[in-house]
PDB file of C-alpha atoms in Angstrom:
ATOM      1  CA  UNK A   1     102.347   0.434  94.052  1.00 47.00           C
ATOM      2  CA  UNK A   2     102.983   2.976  91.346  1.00 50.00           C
ATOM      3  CA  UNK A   3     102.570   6.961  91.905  1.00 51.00           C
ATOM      4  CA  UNK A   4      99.180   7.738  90.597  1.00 51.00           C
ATOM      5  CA  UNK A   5      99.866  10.464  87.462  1.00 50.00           C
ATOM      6  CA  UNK A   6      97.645  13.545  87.830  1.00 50.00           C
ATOM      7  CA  UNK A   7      97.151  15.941  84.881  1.00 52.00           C
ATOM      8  CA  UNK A   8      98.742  19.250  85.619  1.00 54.00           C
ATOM      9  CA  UNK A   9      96.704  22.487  85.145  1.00 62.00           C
ATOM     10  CA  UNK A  10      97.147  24.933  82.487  1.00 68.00           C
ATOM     11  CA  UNK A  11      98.093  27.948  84.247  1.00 81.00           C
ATOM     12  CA  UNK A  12      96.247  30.338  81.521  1.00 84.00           C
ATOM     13  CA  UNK A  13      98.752  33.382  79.815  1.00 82.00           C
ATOM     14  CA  UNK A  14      97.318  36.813  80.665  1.00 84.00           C
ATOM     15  CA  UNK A  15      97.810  39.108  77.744  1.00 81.00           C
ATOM     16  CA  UNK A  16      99.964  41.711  77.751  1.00 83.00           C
ATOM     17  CA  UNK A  17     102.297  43.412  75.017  1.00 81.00           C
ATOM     18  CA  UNK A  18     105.075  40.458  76.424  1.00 85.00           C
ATOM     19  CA  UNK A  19     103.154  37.649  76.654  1.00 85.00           C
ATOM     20  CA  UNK A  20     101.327  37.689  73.560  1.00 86.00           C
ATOM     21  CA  UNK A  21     103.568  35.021  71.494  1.00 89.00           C
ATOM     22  CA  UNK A  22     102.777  32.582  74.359  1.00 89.00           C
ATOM     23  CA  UNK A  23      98.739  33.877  74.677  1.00 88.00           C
ATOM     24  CA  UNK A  24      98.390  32.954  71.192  1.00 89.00           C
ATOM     25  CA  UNK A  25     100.252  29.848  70.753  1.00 90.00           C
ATOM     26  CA  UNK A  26      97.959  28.637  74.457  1.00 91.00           C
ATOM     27  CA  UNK A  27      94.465  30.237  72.463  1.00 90.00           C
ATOM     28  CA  UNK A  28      95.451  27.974  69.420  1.00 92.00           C
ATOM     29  CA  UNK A  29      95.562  24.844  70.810  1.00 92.00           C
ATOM     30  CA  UNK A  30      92.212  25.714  72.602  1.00 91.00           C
ATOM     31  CA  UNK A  31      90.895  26.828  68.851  1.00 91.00           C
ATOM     32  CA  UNK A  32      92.234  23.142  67.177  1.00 93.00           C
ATOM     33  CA  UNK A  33      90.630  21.397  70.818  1.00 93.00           C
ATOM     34  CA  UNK A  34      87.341  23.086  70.522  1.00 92.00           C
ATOM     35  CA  UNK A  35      87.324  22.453  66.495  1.00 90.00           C
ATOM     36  CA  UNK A  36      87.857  18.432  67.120  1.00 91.00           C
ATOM     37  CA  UNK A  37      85.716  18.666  69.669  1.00 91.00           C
ATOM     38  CA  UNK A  38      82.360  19.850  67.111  1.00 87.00           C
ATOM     39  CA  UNK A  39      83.486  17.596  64.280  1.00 86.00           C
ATOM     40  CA  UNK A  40      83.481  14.824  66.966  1.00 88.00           C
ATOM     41  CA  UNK A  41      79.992  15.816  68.158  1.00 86.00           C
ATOM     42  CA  UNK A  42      79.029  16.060  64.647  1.00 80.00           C
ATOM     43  CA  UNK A  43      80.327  12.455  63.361  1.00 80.00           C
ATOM     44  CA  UNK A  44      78.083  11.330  66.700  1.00 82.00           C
ATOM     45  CA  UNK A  45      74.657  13.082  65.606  1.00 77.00           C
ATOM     46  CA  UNK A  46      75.132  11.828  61.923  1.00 71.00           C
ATOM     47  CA  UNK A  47      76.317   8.614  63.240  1.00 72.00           C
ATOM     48  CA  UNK A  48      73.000   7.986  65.387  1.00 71.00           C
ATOM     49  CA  UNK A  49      70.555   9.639  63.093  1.00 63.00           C
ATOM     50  CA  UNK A  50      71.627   7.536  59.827  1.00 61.00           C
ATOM     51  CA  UNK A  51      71.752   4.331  62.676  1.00 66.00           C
ATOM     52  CA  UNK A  52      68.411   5.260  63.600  1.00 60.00           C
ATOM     53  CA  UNK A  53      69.429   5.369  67.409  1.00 57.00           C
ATOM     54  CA  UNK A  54      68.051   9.072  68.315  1.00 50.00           C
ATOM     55  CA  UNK A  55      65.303   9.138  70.513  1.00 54.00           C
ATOM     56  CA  UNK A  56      65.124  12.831  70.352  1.00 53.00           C
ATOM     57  CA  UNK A  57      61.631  13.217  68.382  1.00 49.00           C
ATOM     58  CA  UNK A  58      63.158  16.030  67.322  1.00 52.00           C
ATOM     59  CA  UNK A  59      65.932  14.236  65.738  1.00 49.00           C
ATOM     60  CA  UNK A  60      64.202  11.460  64.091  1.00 48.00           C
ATOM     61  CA  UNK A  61      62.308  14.148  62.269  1.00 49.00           C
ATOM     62  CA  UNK A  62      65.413  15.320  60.665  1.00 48.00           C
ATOM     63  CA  UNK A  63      66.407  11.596  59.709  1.00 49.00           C
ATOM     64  CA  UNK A  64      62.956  11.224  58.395  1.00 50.00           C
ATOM     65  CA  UNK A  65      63.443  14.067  55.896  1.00 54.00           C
ATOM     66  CA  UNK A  66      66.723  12.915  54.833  1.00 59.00           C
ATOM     67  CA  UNK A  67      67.286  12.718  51.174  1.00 71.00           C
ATOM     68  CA  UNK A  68      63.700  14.172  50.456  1.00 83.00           C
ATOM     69  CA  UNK A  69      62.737  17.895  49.149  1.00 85.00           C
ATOM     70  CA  UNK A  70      61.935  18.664  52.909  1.00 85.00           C
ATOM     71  CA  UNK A  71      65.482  17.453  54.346  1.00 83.00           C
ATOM     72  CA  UNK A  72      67.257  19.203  51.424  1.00 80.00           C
ATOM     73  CA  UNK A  73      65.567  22.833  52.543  1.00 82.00           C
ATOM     74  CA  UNK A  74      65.999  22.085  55.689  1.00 82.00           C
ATOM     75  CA  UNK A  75      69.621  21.575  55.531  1.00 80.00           C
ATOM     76  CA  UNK A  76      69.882  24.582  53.402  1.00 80.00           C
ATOM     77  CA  UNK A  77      67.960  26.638  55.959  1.00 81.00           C
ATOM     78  CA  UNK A  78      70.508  25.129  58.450  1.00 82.00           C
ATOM     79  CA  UNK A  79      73.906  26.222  56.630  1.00 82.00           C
ATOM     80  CA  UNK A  80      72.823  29.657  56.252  1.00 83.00           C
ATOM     81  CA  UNK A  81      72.096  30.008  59.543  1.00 82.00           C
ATOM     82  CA  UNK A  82      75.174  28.388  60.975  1.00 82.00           C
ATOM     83  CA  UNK A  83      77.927  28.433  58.125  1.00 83.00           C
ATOM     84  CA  UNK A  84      80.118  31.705  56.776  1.00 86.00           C
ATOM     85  CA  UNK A  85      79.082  32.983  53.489  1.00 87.00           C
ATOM     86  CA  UNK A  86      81.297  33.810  50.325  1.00 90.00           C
ATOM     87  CA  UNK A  87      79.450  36.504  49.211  1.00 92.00           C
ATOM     88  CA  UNK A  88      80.158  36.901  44.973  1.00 93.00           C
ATOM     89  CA  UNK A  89      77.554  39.735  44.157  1.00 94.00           C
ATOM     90  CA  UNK A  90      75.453  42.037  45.441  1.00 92.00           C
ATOM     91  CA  UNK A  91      72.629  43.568  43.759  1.00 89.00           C
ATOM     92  CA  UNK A  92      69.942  45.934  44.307  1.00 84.00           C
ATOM     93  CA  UNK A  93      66.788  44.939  42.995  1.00 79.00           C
ATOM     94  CA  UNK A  94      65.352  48.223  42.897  1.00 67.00           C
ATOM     95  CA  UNK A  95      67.513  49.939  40.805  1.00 65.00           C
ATOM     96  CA  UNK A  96      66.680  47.675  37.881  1.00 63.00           C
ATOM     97  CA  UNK A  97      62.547  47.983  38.788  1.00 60.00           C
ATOM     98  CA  UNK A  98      62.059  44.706  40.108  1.00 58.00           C
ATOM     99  CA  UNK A  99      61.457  45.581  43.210  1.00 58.00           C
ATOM    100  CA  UNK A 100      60.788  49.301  45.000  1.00 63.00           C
ATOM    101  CA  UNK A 101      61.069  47.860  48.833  1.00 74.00           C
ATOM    102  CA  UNK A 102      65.286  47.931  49.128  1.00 78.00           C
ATOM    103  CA  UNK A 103      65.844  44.978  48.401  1.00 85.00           C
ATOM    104  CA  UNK A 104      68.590  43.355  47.864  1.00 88.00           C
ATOM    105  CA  UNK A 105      69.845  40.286  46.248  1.00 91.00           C
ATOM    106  CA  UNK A 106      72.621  38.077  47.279  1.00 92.00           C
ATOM    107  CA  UNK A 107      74.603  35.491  45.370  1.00 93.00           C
ATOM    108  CA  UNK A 108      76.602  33.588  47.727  1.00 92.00           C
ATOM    109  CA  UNK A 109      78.470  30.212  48.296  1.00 91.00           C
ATOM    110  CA  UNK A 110      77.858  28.818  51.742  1.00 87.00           C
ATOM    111  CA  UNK A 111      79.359  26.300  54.022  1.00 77.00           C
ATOM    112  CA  UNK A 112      78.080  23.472  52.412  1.00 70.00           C
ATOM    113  CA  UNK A 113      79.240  23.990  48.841  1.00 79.00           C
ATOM    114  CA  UNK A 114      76.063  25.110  47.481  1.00 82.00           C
ATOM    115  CA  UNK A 115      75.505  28.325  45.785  1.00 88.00           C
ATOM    116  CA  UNK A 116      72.701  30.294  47.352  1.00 88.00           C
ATOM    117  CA  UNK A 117      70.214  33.245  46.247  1.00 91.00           C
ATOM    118  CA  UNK A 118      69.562  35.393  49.102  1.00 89.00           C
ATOM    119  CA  UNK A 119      67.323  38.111  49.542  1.00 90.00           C
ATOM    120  CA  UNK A 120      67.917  40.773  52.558  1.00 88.00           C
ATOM    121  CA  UNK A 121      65.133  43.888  52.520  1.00 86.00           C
ATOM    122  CA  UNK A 122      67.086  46.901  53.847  1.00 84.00           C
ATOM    123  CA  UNK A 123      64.996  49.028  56.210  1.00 85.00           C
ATOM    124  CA  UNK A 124      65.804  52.844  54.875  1.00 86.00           C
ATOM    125  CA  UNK A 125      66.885  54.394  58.604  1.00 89.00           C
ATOM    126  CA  UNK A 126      69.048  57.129  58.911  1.00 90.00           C
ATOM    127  CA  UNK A 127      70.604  58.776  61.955  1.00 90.00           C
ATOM    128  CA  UNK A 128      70.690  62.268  62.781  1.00 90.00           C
ATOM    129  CA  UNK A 129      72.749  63.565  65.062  1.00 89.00           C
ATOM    130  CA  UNK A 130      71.236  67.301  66.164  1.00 88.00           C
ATOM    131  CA  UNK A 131      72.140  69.901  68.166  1.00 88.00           C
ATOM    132  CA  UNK A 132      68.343  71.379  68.778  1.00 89.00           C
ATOM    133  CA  UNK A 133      64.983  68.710  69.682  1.00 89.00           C
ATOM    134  CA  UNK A 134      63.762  67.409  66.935  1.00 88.00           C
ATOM    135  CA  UNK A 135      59.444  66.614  66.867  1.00 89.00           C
ATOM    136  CA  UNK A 136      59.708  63.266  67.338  1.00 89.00           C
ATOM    137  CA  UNK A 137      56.592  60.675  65.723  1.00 89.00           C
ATOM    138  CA  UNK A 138      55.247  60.270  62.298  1.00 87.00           C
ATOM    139  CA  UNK A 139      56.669  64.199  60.444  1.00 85.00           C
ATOM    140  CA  UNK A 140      54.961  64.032  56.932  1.00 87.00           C
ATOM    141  CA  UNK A 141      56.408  60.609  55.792  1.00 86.00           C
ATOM    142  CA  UNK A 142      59.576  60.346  58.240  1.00 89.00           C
ATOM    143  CA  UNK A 143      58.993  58.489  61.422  1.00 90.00           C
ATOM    144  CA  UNK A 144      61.314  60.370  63.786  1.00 92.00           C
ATOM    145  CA  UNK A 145      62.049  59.026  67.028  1.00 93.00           C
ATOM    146  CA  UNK A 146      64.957  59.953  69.908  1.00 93.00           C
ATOM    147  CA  UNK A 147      67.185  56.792  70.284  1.00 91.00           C
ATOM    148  CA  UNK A 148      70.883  56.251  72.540  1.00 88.00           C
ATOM    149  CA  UNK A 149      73.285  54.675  70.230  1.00 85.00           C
ATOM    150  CA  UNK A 150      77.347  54.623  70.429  1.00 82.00           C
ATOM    151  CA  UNK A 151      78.622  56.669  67.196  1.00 82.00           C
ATOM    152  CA  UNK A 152      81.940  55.328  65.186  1.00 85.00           C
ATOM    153  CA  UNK A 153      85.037  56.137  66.551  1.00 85.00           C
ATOM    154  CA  UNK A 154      83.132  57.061  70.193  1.00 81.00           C
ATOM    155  CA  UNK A 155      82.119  60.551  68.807  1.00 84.00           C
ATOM    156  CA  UNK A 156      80.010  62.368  71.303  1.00 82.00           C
ATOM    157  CA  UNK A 157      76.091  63.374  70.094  1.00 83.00           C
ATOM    158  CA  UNK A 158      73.472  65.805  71.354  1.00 83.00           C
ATOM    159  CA  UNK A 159      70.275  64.435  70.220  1.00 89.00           C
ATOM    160  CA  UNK A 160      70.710  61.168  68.015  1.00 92.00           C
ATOM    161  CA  UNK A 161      67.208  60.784  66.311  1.00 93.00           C
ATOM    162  CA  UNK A 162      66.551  57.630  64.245  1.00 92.00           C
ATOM    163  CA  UNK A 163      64.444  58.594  61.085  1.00 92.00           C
ATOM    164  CA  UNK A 164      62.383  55.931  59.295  1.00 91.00           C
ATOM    165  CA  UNK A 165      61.223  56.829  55.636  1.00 88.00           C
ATOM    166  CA  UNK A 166      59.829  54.483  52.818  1.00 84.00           C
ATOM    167  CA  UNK A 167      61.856  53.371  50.178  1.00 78.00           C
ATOM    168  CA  UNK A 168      60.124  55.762  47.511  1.00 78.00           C
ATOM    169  CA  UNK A 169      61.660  58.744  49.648  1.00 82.00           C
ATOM    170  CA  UNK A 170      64.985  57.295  49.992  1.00 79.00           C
ATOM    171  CA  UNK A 171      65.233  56.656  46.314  1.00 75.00           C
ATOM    172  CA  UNK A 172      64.362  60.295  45.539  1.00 77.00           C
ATOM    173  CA  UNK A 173      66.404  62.222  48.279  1.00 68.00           C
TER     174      UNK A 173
END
C-alpha cells in the first residue's frame, strides 16, 4: 500500500522586528484564503436564493423582494451597513438653515456602485478635562456628567466631565 499523505501544520510566525517579512507574507495568504472563502459563501447564498432552494424563512423573504422597491432598499440598507464608503462631500446642513439639529449630510459611493445620500446627526458633546469637581446634572442648558475615558496620546486627566448642550448653544459659543 501507499504512505497515506498528511497535511503538515503551519507553524504560525510570531512577530518580532526579524520576522516581520515572513509574518506578513504567512498573514497574506490567510487575507487572499479568508477573501475566497466569503466570495465562495456568497456565490452559494445567491446561488440558492435565485434557485429557490433556501429554506431559511428568512431567506426566502429576501428572494421574494428581489427586483422590487422593497429588495432594492433592502439591499441598499445592506451595503451601508456592511460595505466601505467613498466619502466625496461633507456638508453641514445647519450652516446653510436647513436644519438647526447638527446635522450633517453625506454624499458617498458605497460598495455596491451606487451613490448614496447619508444623513449622520452629530450629538454636540464636549469633554472637559478639570482640575476642581465640577456640579454634575442638568447646569442651565449643559448636561454635565463625570465620565472615565482614555485621552489621545494616553494623557493623564483629573476629572474628565462629558458636557451635553443643544445645538443652538454650540452654534453660538
Amino acid at each position: 500500500g501507499g504512505a497515506a499523505v498528511t497535511p503538515e501544520k503551519e507553524v504560525r510566525v510570531r512577530l518580532s522586528n526579524e520576522t516581520v517579512p515572513e509574518w506578513l507574507t504567512q498573514k497574506k495568504a490567510l487575507w487572499r484564503k479568508q477573501r475566497k472563502d466569503r466570495r465562495a459563501k456568497r456565490a452559494a447564498e445567491s446561488s440558492q436564493i435565485a434557485k429557490g432552494d433556501s429554506s431559511d424563512p428568512k431567506k426566502q423573504k429576501t428572494k421574494s423582494g428581489l427586483g422590487s422597491m422593497e429588495g432594492y432598499v433592502r439591499n441598499a440598507a445592506e451595503a451601508l451597513k456592511t460595505s466601505e464608503w467613498h466619502v466625496l462631500e461633507v456638508r453641514d446642513l445647519s450652516s446653510d438653515g436647513t436644519s438647526s439639529d447638527g446635522t450633517l449630510q453625506v454624499w458617498a459611493m458605497v460598495g455596491n456602485g451606487s451613490l448614496q445620500r447619508i444623513r449622520i446627526k452629530l450629538p454636540r458633546i464636549v469633554y472637559v478635562d478639570s482640575r476642581v469637581e465640577l456640579k454634575q446634572g442638568l447646569v442651565g442648558q449643559l448636561l454635565v456628567k463625570r465620565v472615565e475615558r482614555h485621552l489621545p496620546h494616553n494623557r493623564s486627566c483629573g476629572m474628565l466631565y462629558e458636557v451635553s448642550m443643544p445645538e443652538r448653544l454650540f452654534q453660538t459659543g
